[in-house]
Amino acid sequence: SHRATIDKIEELVRNENIECDFERLDGFLFVPPGESKDLLDRELSAVHRAGLSDIEFVPRAPLRDFNTGTALRYPRQAQFHPLKYLIGLAKALEKQGGRIFERIKAESIKGGTPGHIETADGGHITADSIVVATNIPVNDRLTNQAEQAAYRSYVIGVRVPSDSVTRALYWDTADPYHYVRLARDQDADLLIVGGEDHKTGQADDADLRYRTLESWTRERFPQAAQVEYRWSGQIIEPFDTLAFIGHNPGDYPNVFIATGFSGNGMTHGTIAGMLLTDLILARENRWAKLYNPARITPRAALEFIKESANFVAQYLDWITPGETADAAKIQAGSAAIIRQSFKKIAAYRDNDGRLHECSAICPHLGCVVAWNSSEKTWDCPCHGSRFTPYGKVLNGPATTDLYK
Ligand code: FES
């Protein structure tokens, strides 16, 4: 299905003349130094069972200074500039009569005949079908969120001399894994290296993670100049690594979700477009069962037990002491959780020294948020909701702000 969507994206780019730097590239997967290649052997037999017979072993990935050892080569992968592509898609949609409304917040979402959405500004929308594609669904309290977890992933952009790194996609089998690709940046190439993922809201050591990524990069790419960019992003990881795309379990038949893209949002997102179109039009689609949000797999069940234990552990934060007892100790530009009798307060002191206090209890399902000093956000360790330092919701599944 992912391979079919790369073809679909290429077709759209060609037919709609979207200038988005689309290029076909090989992908190379390798194990970290000193590890057995057993995992690659299993991967190869799995991809061959899936019918991808052109994937093969090569003695090493085509990198000058970095001997990866035996690697798997995946031909005809692709990369493109996602925002340029998105703008092109939006224009193509509008050309065909589609309309896009932005900055309208759905307050309640209800299926039925017709489906009905109430917006935060008091508007009403009726629809034959509703697709909730909000990273993590905001219309579902328990079912789906128990089957996936939010992670933060860290990325650096390092300048390298033009053409000093073979253009391809590279990734390893470490856990969390490293991923490497190249972008053009003025007259040099930009090497983009990511990894160092952790569960959202369960670590606040971004500087260390960026430094670790940088030394991993310098060891393998000695031509790397200074780090030009660094950022982190949110990934939603379903327990069996396949997205949930289809009818929202337990909901009206005309409410659909697309979530859990597992760091493969370009292809999973395109799969969602193709699959949901067929479901809405009541057409057969051979991927429907695979991505069915109501599926249960033995592996997912095991992961579910592990993740549930992690989720429950987060509630212990309710009874722990605050990080500081005294708000006066919070420095400008930083924040801390304060305990006041039975309450937990998320307190942020802005650069002018003013203190801003909210409840530290996430309005989604009541976990205690944690400060992310790198992004300057309050992040929820349970399902990944994120809030500004002042408590405004940035990222679901929470749909409301932290309480004042
Ligand atoms: Fe679920 Fe915060 S995101 S409790």
mmCIF file of C-alpha atoms and ligand atoms in Angstrom:
data_model
loop_
_atom_site.group_PDB
_atom_site.id
_atom_site.type_symbol
_atom_site.label_atom_id
_atom_site.label_comp_id
_atom_site.label_asym_id
_atom_site.label_seq_id
_atom_site.Cartn_x
_atom_site.Cartn_y
_atom_site.Cartn_z
ATOM 1 C CA SER A 1 0.000 0.000 0.000
ATOM 2 C CA HIS A 2 2.863 2.400 0.750
ATOM 3 C CA ARG A 3 4.456 1.613 -2.580
ATOM 4 C CA ALA A 4 1.160 2.306 -4.372
ATOM 5 C CA THR A 5 0.893 5.680 -2.659
ATOM 6 C CA ILE A 6 4.383 6.728 -3.771
ATOM 7 C CA ASP A 7 3.164 6.060 -7.323
ATOM 8 C CA LYS A 8 -0.005 8.027 -6.560
ATOM 9 C CA ILE A 9 1.963 11.018 -5.267
ATOM 10 C CA GLU A 10 4.208 10.927 -8.348
ATOM 11 C CA GLU A 11 1.115 10.818 -10.581
ATOM 12 C CA LEU A 12 -0.465 13.808 -8.784
ATOM 13 C CA VAL A 13 2.774 15.788 -8.963
ATOM 14 C CA ARG A 14 2.960 15.129 -12.699
ATOM 15 C CA ASN A 15 -0.717 15.671 -13.561
ATOM 16 C CA GLU A 16 -1.140 18.794 -11.453
ATOM 17 C CA ASN A 17 2.311 20.235 -12.262
ATOM 18 C CA ILE A 18 3.209 20.538 -8.596
ATOM 19 C CA GLU A 19 6.740 21.881 -8.129
ATOM 20 C CA CYS A 20 7.771 20.171 -4.924
ATOM 21 C CA ASP A 21 11.259 18.758 -5.644
ATOM 22 C CA PHE A 22 9.840 15.245 -6.003
ATOM 23 C CA GLU A 23 12.588 12.726 -6.708
ATOM 24 C CA ARG A 24 12.848 8.953 -6.714
ATOM 25 C CA LEU A 25 15.596 7.623 -4.438
ATOM 26 C CA ASP A 26 16.794 4.331 -3.082
ATOM 27 C CA GLY A 27 16.390 3.628 0.629
ATOM 28 C CA PHE A 28 19.000 1.767 2.721
ATOM 29 C CA LEU A 29 18.366 0.017 6.029
ATOM 30 C CA PHE A 30 21.267 -1.183 8.207
ATOM 31 C CA VAL A 31 21.963 -2.328 11.761
ATOM 32 C CA PRO A 32 23.983 -0.319 14.313
ATOM 33 C CA PRO A 33 27.687 -1.292 14.603
ATOM 34 C CA GLY A 34 28.306 -4.658 16.254
ATOM 35 C CA GLU A 35 24.699 -5.847 16.002
ATOM 36 C CA SER A 36 23.713 -9.063 14.265
ATOM 37 C CA LYS A 37 21.984 -8.705 10.930
ATOM 38 C CA ASP A 38 19.309 -11.146 11.992
ATOM 39 C CA LEU A 39 16.717 -8.382 11.916
ATOM 40 C CA LEU A 40 17.627 -7.566 8.300
ATOM 41 C CA ASP A 41 17.233 -11.245 7.381
ATOM 42 C CA ARG A 42 13.765 -11.304 8.904
ATOM 43 C CA GLU A 43 12.884 -8.005 7.239
ATOM 44 C CA LEU A 44 13.971 -9.341 3.849
ATOM 45 C CA SER A 45 11.869 -12.461 4.145
ATOM 46 C CA ALA A 46 8.908 -10.331 5.292
ATOM 47 C CA VAL A 47 9.152 -7.930 2.337
ATOM 48 C CA HIS A 48 9.512 -10.834 -0.077
ATOM 49 C CA ARG A 49 6.420 -12.473 1.446
ATOM 50 C CA ALA A 50 4.663 -9.156 0.845
ATOM 51 C CA GLY A 51 5.576 -9.427 -2.834
ATOM 52 C CA LEU A 52 8.347 -6.798 -2.928
ATOM 53 C CA SER A 53 10.842 -8.984 -4.733
ATOM 54 C CA ASP A 54 13.166 -6.166 -5.827
ATOM 55 C CA ILE A 55 14.381 -5.448 -2.299
ATOM 56 C CA GLU A 56 17.837 -6.940 -1.855
ATOM 57 C CA PHE A 57 20.991 -7.095 0.238
ATOM 58 C CA VAL A 58 23.942 -4.887 -0.758
ATOM 59 C CA PRO A 59 27.413 -5.096 0.880
ATOM 60 C CA ARG A 60 27.035 -1.564 2.302
ATOM 61 C CA ALA A 61 25.041 1.630 1.802
ATOM 62 C CA PRO A 62 26.661 4.007 -0.734
ATOM 63 C CA LEU A 63 28.276 6.302 1.830
ATOM 64 C CA ARG A 64 31.933 7.318 1.463
ATOM 65 C CA ASP A 65 33.081 7.579 5.083
ATOM 66 C CA PHE A 66 30.487 5.484 6.846
ATOM 67 C CA ASN A 67 30.692 1.759 6.384
ATOM 68 C CA THR A 68 27.227 0.615 7.339
ATOM 69 C CA GLY A 69 28.052 -3.033 6.680
ATOM 70 C CA THR A 70 25.428 -5.163 4.919
ATOM 71 C CA ALA A 71 22.343 -3.124 4.140
ATOM 72 C CA LEU A 72 18.947 -3.728 2.591
ATOM 73 C CA ARG A 73 18.297 -1.659 -0.521
ATOM 74 C CA TYR A 74 14.715 -0.518 -1.215
ATOM 75 C CA PRO A 75 14.579 0.788 -4.785
ATOM 76 C CA ARG A 76 12.266 3.584 -6.000
ATOM 77 C CA GLN A 77 11.447 5.253 -2.718
ATOM 78 C CA ALA A 78 10.910 9.018 -2.954
ATOM 79 C CA GLN A 79 11.220 12.353 -1.245
ATOM 80 C CA PHE A 80 9.629 15.749 -1.820
ATOM 81 C CA HIS A 81 9.052 19.077 -0.082
ATOM 82 C CA PRO A 82 5.867 18.450 1.907
ATOM 83 C CA LEU A 83 4.626 22.037 2.141
ATOM 84 C CA LYS A 84 5.183 22.770 -1.557
ATOM 85 C CA TYR A 85 3.320 19.539 -2.324
ATOM 86 C CA LEU A 86 0.472 20.431 0.044
ATOM 87 C CA ILE A 87 0.039 23.882 -1.506
ATOM 88 C CA GLY A 88 -0.089 22.247 -4.952
ATOM 89 C CA LEU A 89 -2.687 19.722 -3.753
ATOM 90 C CA ALA A 90 -4.820 22.469 -2.190
ATOM 91 C CA LYS A 91 -4.781 24.422 -5.464
ATOM 92 C CA ALA A 92 -5.721 21.303 -7.439
ATOM 93 C CA LEU A 93 -8.618 20.624 -5.076
ATOM 94 C CA GLU A 94 -9.937 24.180 -5.361
ATOM 95 C CA LYS A 95 -9.617 24.045 -9.140
ATOM 96 C CA GLN A 96 -12.075 21.131 -9.082
ATOM 97 C CA GLY A 97 -14.570 22.971 -6.906
ATOM 98 C CA GLY A 98 -13.416 21.804 -3.470
ATOM 99 C CA ARG A 99 -13.301 24.387 -0.706
ATOM 100 C CA ILE A 100 -10.967 24.581 2.273
ATOM 101 C CA PHE A 101 -11.874 26.442 5.482
ATOM 102 C CA GLU A 102 -9.105 27.104 7.982
ATOM 103 C CA ARG A 103 -9.021 28.190 11.618
ATOM 104 C CA ILE A 104 -12.497 26.865 12.337
ATOM 105 C CA LYS A 105 -12.508 24.754 15.461
ATOM 106 C CA ALA A 106 -14.934 21.854 15.726
ATOM 107 C CA GLU A 107 -16.486 21.845 19.175
ATOM 108 C CA SER A 108 -18.635 18.749 18.815
ATOM 109 C CA ILE A 109 -18.759 16.097 16.109
ATOM 110 C CA LYS A 110 -21.765 13.845 15.685
ATOM 111 C CA GLY A 111 -22.555 11.367 12.928
ATOM 112 C CA GLY A 112 -26.048 10.455 11.697
ATOM 113 C CA THR A 113 -28.227 11.546 8.792
ATOM 114 C CA PRO A 114 -26.849 14.061 8.222
ATOM 115 C CA GLY A 115 -23.672 14.317 10.303
ATOM 116 C CA HIS A 116 -23.486 17.448 12.396
ATOM 117 C CA ILE A 117 -20.579 19.571 13.607
ATOM 118 C CA GLU A 118 -20.777 22.530 15.922
ATOM 119 C CA THR A 119 -17.979 25.036 15.711
ATOM 120 C CA ALA A 120 -16.426 27.081 18.499
ATOM 121 C CA ASP A 121 -17.805 30.326 17.006
ATOM 122 C CA GLY A 122 -21.372 28.995 17.175
ATOM 123 C CA GLY A 123 -21.645 27.762 13.572
ATOM 124 C CA HIS A 124 -23.248 24.500 12.432
ATOM 125 C CA ILE A 125 -22.074 22.287 9.619
ATOM 126 C CA THR A 126 -24.034 19.363 8.227
ATOM 127 C CA ALA A 127 -22.319 16.672 6.189
ATOM 128 C CA ASP A 128 -23.026 13.319 4.578
ATOM 129 C CA SER A 129 -19.668 12.043 5.862
ATOM 130 C CA ILE A 130 -17.185 13.294 8.442
ATOM 131 C CA VAL A 131 -13.459 12.494 8.496
ATOM 132 C CA VAL A 132 -11.579 13.386 11.675
ATOM 133 C CA ALA A 133 -7.927 13.721 10.652
ATOM 134 C CA THR A 134 -6.492 15.694 13.555
ATOM 135 C CA ASN A 135 -3.265 13.791 14.232
ATOM 136 C CA ILE A 136 -4.945 12.179 17.257
ATOM 137 C CA PRO A 137 -8.763 12.033 16.934
ATOM 138 C CA VAL A 138 -10.578 14.642 19.003
ATOM 139 C CA ASN A 139 -13.949 12.882 18.826
ATOM 140 C CA ASP A 140 -13.041 9.791 20.780
ATOM 141 C CA ARG A 141 -12.161 9.599 24.446
ATOM 142 C CA LEU A 142 -10.981 6.091 25.048
ATOM 143 C CA THR A 143 -10.986 3.499 22.313
ATOM 144 C CA ASN A 144 -8.379 4.721 19.926
ATOM 145 C CA GLN A 145 -6.111 6.615 22.300
ATOM 146 C CA ALA A 146 -5.532 3.441 24.278
ATOM 147 C CA GLU A 147 -4.027 1.832 21.178
ATOM 148 C CA GLN A 148 -1.353 4.345 20.293
ATOM 149 C CA ALA A 149 1.197 6.579 21.977
ATOM 150 C CA ALA A 150 2.628 10.034 21.252
ATOM 151 C CA TYR A 151 6.390 10.419 20.847
ATOM 152 C CA ARG A 152 8.644 13.406 20.250
ATOM 153 C CA SER A 153 11.357 12.948 17.654
ATOM 154 C CA TYR A 154 14.408 15.235 17.331
ATOM 155 C CA VAL A 155 15.980 16.442 14.101
ATOM 156 C CA ILE A 156 19.089 18.430 13.132
ATOM 157 C CA GLY A 157 19.989 20.010 9.772
ATOM 158 C CA VAL A 158 23.737 20.126 9.056
ATOM 159 C CA ARG A 159 25.387 21.672 5.990
ATOM 160 C CA VAL A 160 27.588 19.336 3.908
ATOM 161 C CA PRO A 161 29.462 20.122 0.651
ATOM 162 C CA SER A 162 27.284 19.606 -2.434
ATOM 163 C CA ASP A 163 27.197 16.023 -3.650
ATOM 164 C CA SER A 164 29.474 14.778 -0.848
ATOM 165 C CA VAL A 165 26.717 12.433 0.366
ATOM 166 C CA THR A 166 24.946 10.109 -2.094
ATOM 167 C CA ARG A 167 21.324 11.172 -2.403
ATOM 168 C CA ALA A 168 19.256 8.391 -0.853
ATOM 169 C CA LEU A 169 17.194 7.685 2.259
ATOM 170 C CA TYR A 170 19.045 5.984 5.121
ATOM 171 C CA TRP A 171 17.806 4.541 8.374
ATOM 172 C CA ASP A 172 18.963 2.015 10.952
ATOM 173 C CA THR A 173 17.351 -0.556 13.230
ATOM 174 C CA ALA A 174 18.317 1.128 16.533
ATOM 175 C CA ASP A 175 15.492 1.775 18.979
ATOM 176 C CA PRO A 176 14.767 4.663 18.613
ATOM 177 C CA TYR A 177 16.071 4.536 15.052
ATOM 178 C CA HIS A 178 18.119 7.160 13.189
ATOM 179 C CA TYR A 179 16.890 8.518 9.875
ATOM 180 C CA VAL A 180 18.963 10.474 7.338
ATOM 181 C CA ARG A 181 18.079 12.324 4.146
ATOM 182 C CA LEU A 182 19.361 15.259 2.063
ATOM 183 C CA ALA A 183 17.756 18.541 1.075
ATOM 184 C CA ARG A 184 19.150 21.280 -1.135
ATOM 185 C CA ASP A 185 19.932 24.452 0.787
ATOM 186 C CA GLN A 186 21.267 27.378 -1.294
ATOM 187 C CA ASP A 187 24.662 26.287 -2.670
ATOM 188 C CA ALA A 188 25.259 23.352 -0.309
ATOM 189 C CA ASP A 189 23.394 20.232 0.698
ATOM 190 C CA LEU A 190 21.646 19.977 3.989
ATOM 191 C CA LEU A 191 21.972 16.671 5.761
ATOM 192 C CA ILE A 192 18.860 16.027 7.857
ATOM 193 C CA VAL A 193 19.351 13.568 10.696
ATOM 194 C CA GLY A 194 16.656 12.535 13.141
ATOM 195 C CA GLY A 195 16.053 10.193 16.038
ATOM 196 C CA GLU A 196 16.409 10.228 19.842
ATOM 197 C CA ASP A 197 12.603 9.836 20.220
ATOM 198 C CA HIS A 198 10.935 9.635 23.604
ATOM 199 C CA LYS A 199 7.378 9.538 24.817
ATOM 200 C CA THR A 200 5.841 12.989 24.841
ATOM 201 C CA GLY A 201 5.965 14.614 28.268
ATOM 202 C CA GLN A 202 8.214 11.910 29.747
ATOM 203 C CA ALA A 203 11.649 13.591 29.330
ATOM 204 C CA ASP A 204 12.896 17.168 29.267
ATOM 205 C CA ASP A 205 16.475 16.869 28.024
ATOM 206 C CA ALA A 206 16.247 18.087 24.418
ATOM 207 C CA ASP A 207 19.715 19.708 24.441
ATOM 208 C CA LEU A 208 21.320 16.403 25.324
ATOM 209 C CA ARG A 209 19.344 14.641 22.582
ATOM 210 C CA TYR A 210 20.388 17.224 19.960
ATOM 211 C CA ARG A 211 24.038 16.866 21.058
ATOM 212 C CA THR A 212 23.825 13.055 20.849
ATOM 213 C CA LEU A 213 22.378 13.323 17.333
ATOM 214 C CA GLU A 214 25.150 15.722 16.371
ATOM 215 C CA SER A 215 27.945 13.424 17.564
ATOM 216 C CA TRP A 216 26.271 10.432 15.833
ATOM 217 C CA THR A 217 26.283 12.531 12.637
ATOM 218 C CA ARG A 218 29.879 13.786 12.964
ATOM 219 C CA GLU A 219 31.216 10.267 13.505
ATOM 220 C CA ARG A 220 29.619 9.070 10.287
ATOM 221 C CA PHE A 221 29.742 12.217 8.132
ATOM 222 C CA PRO A 222 33.058 13.973 8.923
ATOM 223 C CA GLN A 223 32.377 16.575 6.222
ATOM 224 C CA ALA A 224 29.429 17.933 8.284
ATOM 225 C CA ALA A 225 29.770 21.668 9.010
ATOM 226 C CA GLN A 226 27.855 23.511 11.717
ATOM 227 C CA VAL A 227 24.322 22.591 12.772
ATOM 228 C CA GLU A 228 22.041 25.058 10.984
ATOM 229 C CA TYR A 229 18.648 23.870 12.177
ATOM 230 C CA ARG A 230 17.200 21.801 14.963
ATOM 231 C CA TRP A 231 13.611 21.015 15.814
ATOM 232 C CA SER A 232 11.379 18.362 17.284
ATOM 233 C CA GLY A 233 8.097 16.956 16.046
ATOM 234 C CA GLN A 234 5.293 14.750 17.289
ATOM 235 C CA ILE A 235 4.779 11.201 16.055
ATOM 236 C CA ILE A 236 1.792 9.029 16.846
ATOM 237 C CA GLU A 237 2.806 5.406 17.181
ATOM 238 C CA PRO A 238 0.131 2.699 16.950
ATOM 239 C CA PHE A 239 1.060 -0.511 18.739
ATOM 240 C CA ASP A 240 1.340 -2.579 15.570
ATOM 241 C CA THR A 241 2.876 0.314 13.537
ATOM 242 C CA LEU A 242 -0.002 0.445 11.036
ATOM 243 C CA ALA A 243 -2.192 3.522 10.920
ATOM 244 C CA PHE A 244 -5.868 3.441 11.904
ATOM 245 C CA ILE A 245 -7.823 4.494 8.834
ATOM 246 C CA GLY A 246 -11.522 3.804 8.431
ATOM 247 C CA HIS A 247 -14.822 3.880 10.267
ATOM 248 C CA ASN A 248 -14.527 5.221 13.832
ATOM 249 C CA PRO A 249 -15.318 2.175 16.047
ATOM 250 C CA GLY A 250 -18.566 2.478 17.993
ATOM 251 C CA ASP A 251 -19.632 5.574 16.080
ATOM 252 C CA TYR A 252 -22.248 6.322 13.393
ATOM 253 C CA PRO A 253 -21.401 4.651 10.065
ATOM 254 C CA ASN A 254 -20.586 8.013 8.459
ATOM 255 C CA VAL A 255 -17.794 9.058 10.867
ATOM 256 C CA PHE A 256 -14.258 8.125 9.840
ATOM 257 C CA ILE A 257 -10.819 8.613 11.367
ATOM 258 C CA ALA A 258 -7.228 8.675 10.120
ATOM 259 C CA THR A 259 -4.548 8.543 12.800
ATOM 260 C CA GLY A 260 -1.420 6.726 14.014
ATOM 261 C CA PHE A 261 0.822 7.478 11.049
ATOM 262 C CA SER A 262 3.913 6.102 12.830
ATOM 263 C CA GLY A 263 6.342 8.646 11.381
ATOM 264 C CA ASN A 264 5.262 7.713 7.830
ATOM 265 C CA GLY A 265 2.757 10.501 7.376
ATOM 266 C CA MET A 266 3.404 11.181 3.691
ATOM 267 C CA THR A 267 2.421 7.683 2.644
ATOM 268 C CA HIS A 268 -0.058 6.887 5.421
ATOM 269 C CA GLY A 269 -1.804 10.232 4.717
ATOM 270 C CA THR A 270 -2.093 9.365 1.045
ATOM 271 C CA ILE A 271 -3.366 5.880 1.890
ATOM 272 C CA ALA A 272 -6.018 7.603 4.027
ATOM 273 C CA GLY A 273 -7.065 9.793 1.084
ATOM 274 C CA MET A 274 -7.422 6.793 -1.221
ATOM 275 C CA LEU A 275 -9.002 4.405 1.281
ATOM 276 C CA LEU A 276 -11.496 6.831 2.834
ATOM 277 C CA THR A 277 -12.668 7.938 -0.611
ATOM 278 C CA ASP A 278 -13.556 4.319 -1.367
ATOM 279 C CA LEU A 279 -15.238 3.773 2.009
ATOM 280 C CA ILE A 280 -17.347 6.926 1.659
ATOM 281 C CA LEU A 281 -18.389 5.920 -1.863
ATOM 282 C CA ALA A 282 -19.080 2.333 -0.658
ATOM 283 C CA ARG A 283 -16.462 0.886 -3.002
ATOM 284 C CA GLU A 284 -14.275 -2.140 -2.328
ATOM 285 C CA ASN A 285 -10.755 -1.402 -1.141
ATOM 286 C CA ARG A 286 -8.264 -4.196 -0.515
ATOM 287 C CA TRP A 287 -6.531 -2.222 2.268
ATOM 288 C CA ALA A 288 -9.710 -1.694 4.323
ATOM 289 C CA LYS A 289 -9.161 -4.680 6.627
ATOM 290 C CA LEU A 290 -5.463 -3.965 7.133
ATOM 291 C CA TYR A 291 -6.050 -0.427 8.399
ATOM 292 C CA ASN A 292 -9.407 -1.046 10.080
ATOM 293 C CA PRO A 293 -9.374 0.951 13.370
ATOM 294 C CA ALA A 294 -11.331 -1.866 15.048
ATOM 295 C CA ARG A 295 -8.695 -4.518 14.271
ATOM 296 C CA ILE A 296 -7.122 -6.551 17.051
ATOM 297 C CA THR A 297 -3.764 -8.230 16.554
ATOM 298 C CA PRO A 298 -1.879 -10.396 19.092
ATOM 299 C CA ARG A 299 1.153 -8.089 18.921
ATOM 300 C CA ALA A 300 -0.992 -5.012 19.496
ATOM 301 C CA ALA A 301 -2.576 -6.727 22.507
ATOM 302 C CA LEU A 302 0.855 -7.272 24.117
ATOM 303 C CA GLU A 303 1.958 -3.708 23.427
ATOM 304 C CA PHE A 304 -1.400 -2.527 24.749
ATOM 305 C CA ILE A 305 -0.704 -4.132 28.140
ATOM 306 C CA LYS A 306 2.746 -2.503 28.307
ATOM 307 C CA GLU A 307 1.446 0.891 27.261
ATOM 308 C CA SER A 308 -1.487 0.719 29.657
ATOM 309 C CA ALA A 309 0.968 0.184 32.528
ATOM 310 C CA ASN A 310 2.909 3.240 31.356
ATOM 311 C CA PHE A 311 -0.327 5.253 31.134
ATOM 312 C CA VAL A 312 -1.445 4.266 34.631
ATOM 313 C CA ALA A 313 2.031 5.117 35.992
ATOM 314 C CA GLN A 314 1.522 8.715 34.822
ATOM 315 C CA TYR A 315 -1.327 9.144 37.306
ATOM 316 C CA LEU A 316 1.177 8.753 40.160
ATOM 317 C CA ASP A 317 2.143 12.355 39.341
ATOM 318 C CA TRP A 318 -1.047 13.366 41.162
ATOM 319 C CA ILE A 319 0.410 12.404 44.516
ATOM 320 C CA THR A 320 4.047 13.389 44.072
ATOM 321 C CA PRO A 321 5.248 16.720 45.487
ATOM 322 C CA GLY A 322 5.544 19.663 43.073
ATOM 323 C CA GLU A 323 8.856 20.486 41.402
ATOM 324 C CA THR A 324 9.115 23.590 43.556
ATOM 325 C CA ALA A 325 7.128 24.816 46.511
ATOM 326 C CA ASP A 326 7.862 28.425 45.812
ATOM 327 C CA ALA A 327 6.855 30.206 42.590
ATOM 328 C CA ALA A 328 9.401 32.935 43.366
ATOM 329 C CA LYS A 329 12.120 30.427 42.506
ATOM 330 C CA ILE A 330 10.941 30.057 38.890
ATOM 331 C CA GLN A 331 13.326 31.966 36.604
ATOM 332 C CA ALA A 332 12.139 34.213 33.757
ATOM 333 C CA GLY A 333 11.404 32.119 30.632
ATOM 334 C CA SER A 334 11.018 28.888 32.575
ATOM 335 C CA ALA A 335 8.302 26.958 34.357
ATOM 336 C CA ALA A 336 7.568 24.375 37.042
ATOM 337 C CA ILE A 337 4.761 22.352 38.558
ATOM 338 C CA ILE A 338 3.776 23.635 41.983
ATOM 339 C CA ARG A 339 1.719 21.722 44.523
ATOM 340 C CA GLN A 340 -0.887 23.694 46.476
ATOM 341 C CA SER A 341 -2.613 21.386 48.975
ATOM 342 C CA PHE A 342 -4.416 18.918 46.633
ATOM 343 C CA LYS A 343 -3.955 20.996 43.503
ATOM 344 C CA LYS A 344 -1.191 20.902 40.933
ATOM 345 C CA ILE A 345 -0.400 24.189 39.221
ATOM 346 C CA ALA A 346 1.447 24.643 35.906
ATOM 347 C CA ALA A 347 3.329 27.900 36.529
ATOM 348 C CA TYR A 348 5.251 29.779 33.841
ATOM 349 C CA ARG A 349 7.231 32.988 34.342
ATOM 350 C CA ASP A 350 7.469 35.011 31.123
ATOM 351 C CA ASN A 351 10.549 36.952 30.035
ATOM 352 C CA ASP A 352 9.198 40.111 31.715
ATOM 353 C CA GLY A 353 8.940 38.285 35.030
ATOM 354 C CA ARG A 354 5.125 37.903 35.103
ATOM 355 C CA LEU A 355 3.816 34.626 36.490
ATOM 356 C CA HIS A 356 1.083 32.724 34.562
ATOM 357 C CA GLU A 357 -0.672 29.905 36.393
ATOM 358 C CA CYS A 358 -3.039 27.198 35.110
ATOM 359 C CA SER A 359 -4.257 23.910 36.429
ATOM 360 C CA ALA A 360 -1.619 21.262 35.594
ATOM 361 C CA ILE A 361 -4.364 18.683 34.996
ATOM 362 C CA CYS A 362 -4.822 17.825 31.331
ATOM 363 C CA PRO A 363 -8.485 18.391 30.363
ATOM 364 C CA HIS A 364 -8.455 15.240 28.215
ATOM 365 C CA LEU A 365 -8.288 12.453 30.802
ATOM 366 C CA GLY A 366 -6.696 14.110 33.782
ATOM 367 C CA CYS A 367 -2.941 13.365 33.692
ATOM 368 C CA VAL A 368 -0.497 15.949 35.040
ATOM 369 C CA VAL A 369 1.260 17.905 32.254
ATOM 370 C CA ALA A 370 5.048 18.325 32.147
ATOM 371 C CA TRP A 371 7.150 21.303 31.019
ATOM 372 C CA ASN A 372 9.017 20.995 27.706
ATOM 373 C CA SER A 373 11.779 23.584 28.114
ATOM 374 C CA SER A 374 12.993 23.274 24.514
ATOM 375 C CA GLU A 375 9.655 23.926 22.794
ATOM 376 C CA LYS A 376 8.300 25.975 25.705
ATOM 377 C CA THR A 377 5.092 23.982 25.942
ATOM 378 C CA TRP A 378 3.205 21.967 28.524
ATOM 379 C CA ASP A 379 3.099 18.375 27.237
ATOM 380 C CA CYS A 380 0.831 15.630 28.507
ATOM 381 C CA PRO A 381 2.619 12.317 29.177
ATOM 382 C CA CYS A 382 -0.545 10.249 28.637
ATOM 383 C CA HIS A 383 -1.723 10.837 25.062
ATOM 384 C CA GLY A 384 0.440 13.726 23.879
ATOM 385 C CA SER A 385 -1.820 16.788 24.185
ATOM 386 C CA ARG A 386 0.265 19.972 24.180
ATOM 387 C CA PHE A 387 -0.429 23.492 25.455
ATOM 388 C CA THR A 388 1.289 26.889 25.227
ATOM 389 C CA PRO A 389 3.020 28.252 28.370
ATOM 390 C CA TYR A 390 -0.265 30.103 29.015
ATOM 391 C CA GLY A 391 -2.343 26.927 28.785
ATOM 392 C CA LYS A 392 -3.868 27.286 25.279
ATOM 393 C CA VAL A 393 -4.346 23.900 23.605
ATOM 394 C CA LEU A 394 -1.983 23.306 20.653
ATOM 395 C CA ASN A 395 -2.342 19.608 19.967
ATOM 396 C CA GLY A 396 -5.114 17.095 20.705
ATOM 397 C CA PRO A 397 -6.595 14.851 21.867
ATOM 398 C CA ALA A 398 -7.449 17.602 24.404
ATOM 399 C CA THR A 399 -9.834 20.070 22.786
ATOM 400 C CA THR A 400 -9.905 22.678 25.532
ATOM 401 C CA ASP A 401 -7.281 24.810 27.274
ATOM 402 C CA LEU A 402 -5.791 24.108 30.690
ATOM 403 C CA TYR A 403 -8.155 25.576 33.307
ATOM 404 C CA LYS A 404 -7.193 28.920 34.763
HETATM 405 FE FE1 FES B 1 -4.928 12.249 27.520
HETATM 406 FE FE2 FES B 1 -3.666 14.342 28.570
HETATM 407 S S1 FES B 1 -3.722 13.741 26.546
HETATM 408 S S2 FES B 1 -4.812 12.829 29.595
#
